[in-house]
Amino acid sequence: DAKTTQPNSMESNEEEPVHLPCNHSTISGTDYIHWYRQLPSQGPEYVIHGLTSNVNNRMASLAIAEDRKSSTLILHRATLRDAAVYYCTRAGNNRKLIWGLGTSLAVNP
Amino acid sequence: DVKVTQSSRYLVKRTGEKVFLECVQDMDHENMFWYRQDPGLGLRLIYFSYDVKMKEKGDIPEGYSVSREKKERFSLILESASTNQTSMYLCASSSGQFPLLLSPSGANVLTFGAGSRLTVL
């Protein structure tokens, strides 16, 4: 199956790190991994993407397994505003993004 | 900032009505997309366009058509709305040549609109 696999939900406490896992075991060698998040009542927004190396930006870090079959989005210090559904995506056979069902992240104050 | 604007946040239509959902982007992006989002099913691609007057079917095109007469505007049309088309509709755009996700740059990143929630009675 080309879809990515993520846990349905996760919970974190404010100001603690959060590691959101994603399995994409059928990914091909040239496909980038993209992460998006969707805040309540909004469209998804881009978070980060990568190919093989770990990536950092102002929002998060992306750790990609050496075999590329999985990746982890890292929020270094969760805030209440990070409560959202996080989607890990990859290219499908027709080269368009394939979306999984995402992980709903709850952040406790 | 790139902006993708969807004309209506909420619509209520009757079965059999023709429905137009409009999407406009202001960053000269080549690619535009229409998705629908349903609980338990995630985001599913309806149609996309990689150039003016060009369109390609996504995963669930049945019951929908699209129009892209200008680069900045991509319209989704429900010729005869049905109750099973009640959903959240999301428009997105991106730069970069198709196919996507082959570029190391951020050019293939999707920018989404806020969504249009359609209810068909």
GROMACS .gro file of C-alpha atoms in nm:
model
  230
    1ASP     CA    1   0.000   0.000   0.000
    2ALA     CA    2   0.140   0.340  -0.098
    3LYS     CA    3  -0.013   0.523   0.198
    4THR     CA    4   0.189   0.634   0.493
    5THR     CA    5   0.114   0.491   0.837
    6GLN     CA    6   0.095   0.708   1.146
    7PRO     CA    7  -0.049   0.665   1.496
    8ASN     CA    8  -0.401   0.802   1.521
    9SER     CA    9  -0.326   1.024   1.815
   10MET     CA   10  -0.051   1.134   2.051
   11GLU     CA   11  -0.034   1.351   2.357
   12SER     CA   12   0.235   1.577   2.491
   13ASN     CA   13   0.289   1.830   2.766
   14GLU     CA   14   0.367   2.190   2.693
   15GLU     CA   15   0.737   2.270   2.651
   16GLU     CA   16   0.832   1.904   2.615
   17PRO     CA   17   0.971   1.752   2.293
   18VAL     CA   18   0.737   1.555   2.070
   19HIS     CA   19   0.839   1.280   1.829
   20LEU     CA   20   0.578   1.200   1.565
   21PRO     CA   21   0.657   0.878   1.377
   22CYS     CA   22   0.565   0.782   1.022
   23ASN     CA   23   0.609   0.458   0.832
   24HIS     CA   24   0.654   0.475   0.454
   25SER     CA   25   0.807   0.137   0.385
   26THR     CA   26   0.729   0.137   0.010
   27ILE     CA   27   0.889   0.470  -0.066
   28SER     CA   28   1.109   0.483  -0.376
   29GLY     CA   29   1.462   0.618  -0.375
   30THR     CA   30   1.384   0.954  -0.532
   31ASP     CA   31   1.068   1.042  -0.341
   32TYR     CA   32   1.079   1.319  -0.087
   33ILE     CA   33   0.898   1.292   0.242
   34HIS     CA   34   0.681   1.590   0.325
   35TRP     CA   35   0.512   1.677   0.651
   36TYR     CA   36   0.211   1.904   0.683
   37ARG     CA   37  -0.007   1.999   0.976
   38GLN     CA   38  -0.368   2.108   0.995
   39LEU     CA   39  -0.486   2.337   1.271
   40PRO     CA   40  -0.857   2.333   1.359
   41SER     CA   41  -1.077   2.495   1.093
   42GLN     CA   42  -0.784   2.559   0.860
   43GLY     CA   43  -0.627   2.399   0.556
   44PRO     CA   44  -0.306   2.198   0.595
   45GLU     CA   45   0.017   2.394   0.612
   46TYR     CA   46   0.365   2.283   0.514
   47VAL     CA   47   0.602   2.194   0.795
   48ILE     CA   48   0.915   2.035   0.651
   49HIS     CA   49   1.042   1.797   0.383
   50GLY     CA   50   1.351   1.586   0.319
   51LEU     CA   51   1.505   1.309   0.113
   52THR     CA   52   1.780   1.129   0.303
   53SER     CA   53   1.947   1.360   0.548
   54ASN     CA   54   1.798   1.500   0.863
   55VAL     CA   55   1.651   1.846   0.813
   56ASN     CA   56   1.588   2.140   1.042
   57ASN     CA   57   1.382   2.453   1.001
   58ARG     CA   58   1.225   2.708   1.232
   59MET     CA   59   0.918   2.492   1.286
   60ALA     CA   60   1.059   2.145   1.338
   61SER     CA   61   1.322   1.883   1.262
   62LEU     CA   62   1.285   1.580   1.040
   63ALA     CA   63   1.480   1.265   1.112
   64ILE     CA   64   1.483   1.011   0.828
   65ALA     CA   65   1.583   0.652   0.887
   66GLU     CA   66   1.885   0.526   0.700
   67ASP     CA   67   1.671   0.281   0.499
   68ARG     CA   68   1.416   0.562   0.441
   69LYS     CA   69   1.129   0.338   0.542
   70SER     CA   70   1.035   0.564   0.828
   71SER     CA   71   1.075   0.919   0.947
   72THR     CA   72   1.011   1.119   1.262
   73LEU     CA   73   0.892   1.476   1.291
   74ILE     CA   74   1.039   1.639   1.600
   75LEU     CA   75   0.886   1.939   1.769
   76HIS     CA   76   1.154   2.046   2.014
   77ARG     CA   77   0.929   2.227   2.260
   78ALA     CA   78   0.559   2.174   2.213
   79THR     CA   79   0.329   2.470   2.263
   80LEU     CA   80  -0.048   2.482   2.283
   81ARG     CA   81  -0.048   2.622   1.929
   82ASP     CA   82   0.111   2.299   1.805
   83ALA     CA   83  -0.209   2.106   1.874
   84ALA     CA   84  -0.305   1.991   1.525
   85VAL     CA   85  -0.328   1.692   1.294
   86TYR     CA   86   0.013   1.611   1.148
   87TYR     CA   87   0.035   1.442   0.809
   88CYS     CA   88   0.331   1.257   0.666
   89THR     CA   89   0.308   1.237   0.287
   90ARG     CA   90   0.499   1.079   0.003
   91ALA     CA   91   0.460   1.043  -0.372
   92GLY     CA   92   0.230   0.776  -0.507
   93ASN     CA   93   0.271   0.580  -0.827
   94ASN     CA   94   0.130   0.867  -1.029
   95ARG     CA   95   0.380   1.107  -0.868
   96LYS     CA   96   0.114   1.292  -0.674
   97LEU     CA   97   0.114   1.321  -0.298
   98ILE     CA   98  -0.045   1.037  -0.108
   99TRP     CA   99  -0.192   1.139   0.226
  100GLY     CA  100  -0.233   0.913   0.525
  101LEU     CA  101  -0.488   0.977   0.798
  102GLY     CA  102  -0.249   1.180   1.014
  103THR     CA  103  -0.172   1.196   1.384
  104SER     CA  104  -0.386   1.415   1.605
  105LEU     CA  105  -0.154   1.580   1.856
  106ALA     CA  106  -0.293   1.705   2.186
  107VAL     CA  107  -0.076   1.937   2.396
  108ASN     CA  108  -0.150   1.961   2.765
  109PRO     CA  109  -0.080   2.286   2.952
  110ASP     CA  110   0.322   3.515   0.185
  111VAL     CA  111   0.159   3.290  -0.070
  112LYS     CA  112  -0.211   3.308  -0.044
  113VAL     CA  113  -0.468   3.066  -0.167
  114THR     CA  114  -0.817   3.203  -0.132
  115GLN     CA  115  -1.132   2.994  -0.153
  116SER     CA  116  -1.439   3.199  -0.227
  117SER     CA  117  -1.676   3.043   0.025
  118ARG     CA  118  -1.605   2.895   0.368
  119TYR     CA  119  -1.952   2.745   0.406
  120LEU     CA  120  -2.213   2.652   0.149
  121VAL     CA  121  -2.547   2.476   0.174
  122LYS     CA  122  -2.696   2.346  -0.149
  123ARG     CA  123  -2.983   2.123  -0.252
  124THR     CA  124  -2.954   1.791  -0.431
  125GLY     CA  125  -2.933   1.843  -0.806
  126GLU     CA  126  -2.803   2.198  -0.789
  127LYS     CA  127  -2.496   2.301  -0.985
  128VAL     CA  128  -2.222   2.413  -0.747
  129PHE     CA  129  -1.913   2.620  -0.820
  130LEU     CA  130  -1.620   2.631  -0.582
  131GLU     CA  131  -1.367   2.897  -0.670
  132CYS     CA  132  -1.000   2.912  -0.579
  133VAL     CA  133  -0.752   3.190  -0.650
  134GLN     CA  134  -0.379   3.198  -0.578
  135ASP     CA  135  -0.163   3.507  -0.595
  136MET     CA  136   0.189   3.369  -0.641
  137ASP     CA  137   0.193   3.271  -1.008
  138HIS     CA  138   0.201   2.899  -0.925
  139GLU     CA  139   0.186   2.655  -1.215
  140ASN     CA  140   0.007   2.374  -1.030
  141MET     CA  141  -0.331   2.379  -0.863
  142PHE     CA  142  -0.523   2.104  -0.689
  143TRP     CA  143  -0.865   2.022  -0.552
  144TYR     CA  144  -0.895   1.778  -0.262
  145ARG     CA  145  -1.184   1.664  -0.051
  146GLN     CA  146  -1.139   1.575   0.312
  147ASP     CA  147  -1.367   1.336   0.499
  148PRO     CA  148  -1.337   1.186   0.848
  149GLY     CA  149  -1.167   0.848   0.835
  150LEU     CA  150  -1.072   0.890   0.470
  151GLY     CA  151  -0.819   1.171   0.487
  152LEU     CA  152  -0.740   1.393   0.190
  153ARG     CA  153  -0.830   1.259  -0.153
  154LEU     CA  154  -0.731   1.426  -0.477
  155ILE     CA  155  -1.018   1.511  -0.710
  156TYR     CA  156  -0.846   1.695  -0.995
  157PHE     CA  157  -0.531   1.890  -1.055
  158SER     CA  158  -0.397   2.125  -1.318
  159TYR     CA  159  -0.037   2.194  -1.409
  160ASP     CA  160  -0.104   2.465  -1.663
  161VAL     CA  161  -0.379   2.688  -1.794
  162LYS     CA  162  -0.651   2.485  -1.965
  163MET     CA  163  -0.477   2.162  -1.862
  164LYS     CA  164  -0.634   1.923  -1.615
  165GLU     CA  165  -0.583   1.571  -1.497
  166LYS     CA  166  -0.801   1.340  -1.297
  167GLY     CA  167  -0.705   1.260  -0.946
  168ASP     CA  168  -0.821   0.963  -0.744
  169ILE     CA  169  -1.193   1.048  -0.718
  170PRO     CA  170  -1.298   1.262  -1.018
  171GLU     CA  171  -1.645   1.113  -1.062
  172GLY     CA  172  -1.920   1.370  -1.022
  173TYR     CA  173  -1.680   1.663  -1.055
  174SER     CA  174  -1.531   1.877  -1.328
  175VAL     CA  175  -1.280   2.161  -1.320
  176SER     CA  176  -1.192   2.471  -1.512
  177ARG     CA  177  -0.868   2.663  -1.535
  178GLU     CA  178  -0.903   2.950  -1.780
  179LYS     CA  179  -0.648   3.172  -1.605
  180LYS     CA  180  -0.331   3.073  -1.424
  181GLU     CA  181  -0.442   3.209  -1.090
  182ARG     CA  182  -0.791   3.057  -1.081
  183PHE     CA  183  -0.901   2.695  -1.052
  184SER     CA  184  -1.269   2.615  -1.022
  185LEU     CA  185  -1.432   2.294  -0.905
  186ILE     CA  186  -1.777   2.223  -1.046
  187LEU     CA  187  -2.037   1.983  -0.917
  188GLU     CA  188  -2.274   1.948  -1.212
  189SER     CA  189  -2.553   1.797  -1.005
  190ALA     CA  190  -2.480   1.795  -0.635
  191SER     CA  191  -2.560   1.484  -0.435
  192THR     CA  192  -2.566   1.422  -0.062
  193ASN     CA  193  -2.252   1.208  -0.080
  194GLN     CA  194  -2.063   1.516  -0.195
  195THR     CA  195  -2.112   1.677   0.143
  196SER     CA  196  -1.753   1.736   0.249
  197MET     CA  197  -1.470   1.977   0.317
  198TYR     CA  198  -1.310   2.088  -0.010
  199LEU     CA  199  -0.953   2.208  -0.008
  200CYS     CA  200  -0.774   2.393  -0.285
  201ALA     CA  201  -0.394   2.401  -0.303
  202SER     CA  202  -0.124   2.534  -0.530
  203SER     CA  203   0.246   2.481  -0.586
  204SER     CA  204   0.521   2.597  -0.814
  205GLY     CA  205   0.759   2.371  -0.999
  206GLN     CA  206   0.721   2.151  -1.300
  207PHE     CA  207   0.515   1.841  -1.286
  208PRO     CA  208   0.579   1.566  -1.178
  209LEU     CA  209   0.618   1.680  -0.824
  210LEU     CA  210   0.849   1.574  -0.548
  211LEU     CA  211   1.147   1.528  -0.773
  212SER     CA  212   1.301   1.862  -0.689
  213PRO     CA  213   1.527   1.924  -0.394
  214SER     CA  214   1.392   2.274  -0.353
  215GLY     CA  215   1.077   2.372  -0.172
  216ALA     CA  216   0.912   2.443  -0.504
  217ASN     CA  217   0.686   2.144  -0.478
  218VAL     CA  218   0.545   2.242  -0.141
  219LEU     CA  219   0.167   2.273  -0.141
  220THR     CA  220  -0.001   2.585  -0.008
  221PHE     CA  221  -0.362   2.529   0.090
  222GLY     CA  222  -0.663   2.750   0.119
  223ALA     CA  223  -0.874   2.755   0.434
  224GLY     CA  224  -1.127   2.513   0.287
  225SER     CA  225  -1.492   2.524   0.179
  226ARG     CA  226  -1.736   2.317   0.379
  227LEU     CA  227  -2.018   2.207   0.150
  228THR     CA  228  -2.340   2.059   0.277
  229VAL     CA  229  -2.579   1.907   0.023
  230LEU     CA  230  -2.933   1.855   0.151
   0.00000   0.00000   0.00000
